[in-house]
Amino acid sequence: MSPETSSTETSSTETSSTGAAAPALFDQANPAHVKALQKLDSEIIAWITTVRSDGAPRSVPVWFLWHEGTVLVMSEPTTAKVHAIRRGSPVQLHLETGPFGSDVVILSGSAEVSETDAAGWLPRIRDAYSAKYAEAMGDYGMDIEPIMAQFSSVIVFTPERLSAW
């Protein structure tokens, strides 16, 4: 395993090889950071961690979309993660580590619940979200519109710190 690599720069963005915006915390010369960007585009599941009102951490698996330097998570409005984020909880996002735990991507940052619901986001994200989750939506038995109606709250997570190795 390589040593942990971190960055806290957030002032500018670049474009990744996949076309997604990459906050400056992603060093294009660092192979672990390049791989992290690729995983943000391709991974199906991430684990989002928030802090409950009693101070305990809470992690749950979520579908997500890397979009213009942020991570979008659609959620049912009454979930614990939505309530925690509305309270100002710190947030971390972890991606799958691969079969041997050697592809680590941990993002820490801030999150907010968008004032625009998921249906309002659809014109901007429909193609990317539908392409990424086509198989999963088929398995779930729902098209994108009913999914966006059920998971109508949009969490917008802005990464501010990256740990990747």
Short mmCIF file of N, CA and C in Angstrom, two decimals, residues 13-23 28 37:
data_model
loop_
_atom_site.label_atom_id
_atom_site.label_comp_id
_atom_site.label_asym_id
_atom_site.label_seq_id
_atom_site.Cartn_x
_atom_site.Cartn_y
_atom_site.Cartn_z
N THR A 13 -10.74 24.78 -10.00
CA THR A 13 -11.10 23.48 -10.54
C THR A 13 -10.36 23.24 -11.84
N GLU A 14 -10.22 21.97 -12.16
CA GLU A 14 -9.65 21.53 -13.42
C GLU A 14 -10.62 20.53 -14.01
N THR A 15 -10.38 20.08 -15.23
CA THR A 15 -11.22 19.05 -15.82
C THR A 15 -10.47 17.74 -15.81
N SER A 16 -11.12 16.68 -15.33
CA SER A 16 -10.49 15.37 -15.29
C SER A 16 -10.49 14.76 -16.68
N SER A 17 -9.81 13.63 -16.81
CA SER A 17 -9.75 12.95 -18.10
C SER A 17 -11.12 12.48 -18.55
N THR A 18 -12.06 12.34 -17.62
CA THR A 18 -13.41 11.91 -17.97
C THR A 18 -14.34 13.08 -18.25
N GLY A 19 -13.83 14.31 -18.13
CA GLY A 19 -14.63 15.48 -18.42
C GLY A 19 -15.30 16.10 -17.22
N ALA A 20 -15.26 15.44 -16.07
CA ALA A 20 -15.89 16.00 -14.87
C ALA A 20 -14.98 17.05 -14.25
N ALA A 21 -15.56 18.03 -13.64
CA ALA A 21 -14.76 19.04 -12.95
C ALA A 21 -14.02 18.40 -11.79
N ALA A 22 -12.79 18.81 -11.61
CA ALA A 22 -11.96 18.25 -10.54
C ALA A 22 -11.47 19.37 -9.65
N PRO A 23 -11.95 19.42 -8.42
CA PRO A 23 -11.44 20.46 -7.52
C PRO A 23 -9.92 20.37 -7.43
N GLN A 28 -3.46 16.14 -10.47
CA GLN A 28 -3.44 15.33 -11.69
C GLN A 28 -2.11 14.59 -11.89
N LEU A 37 -10.50 10.14 -9.05
CA LEU A 37 -11.44 10.79 -9.97
C LEU A 37 -12.14 9.76 -10.86
#
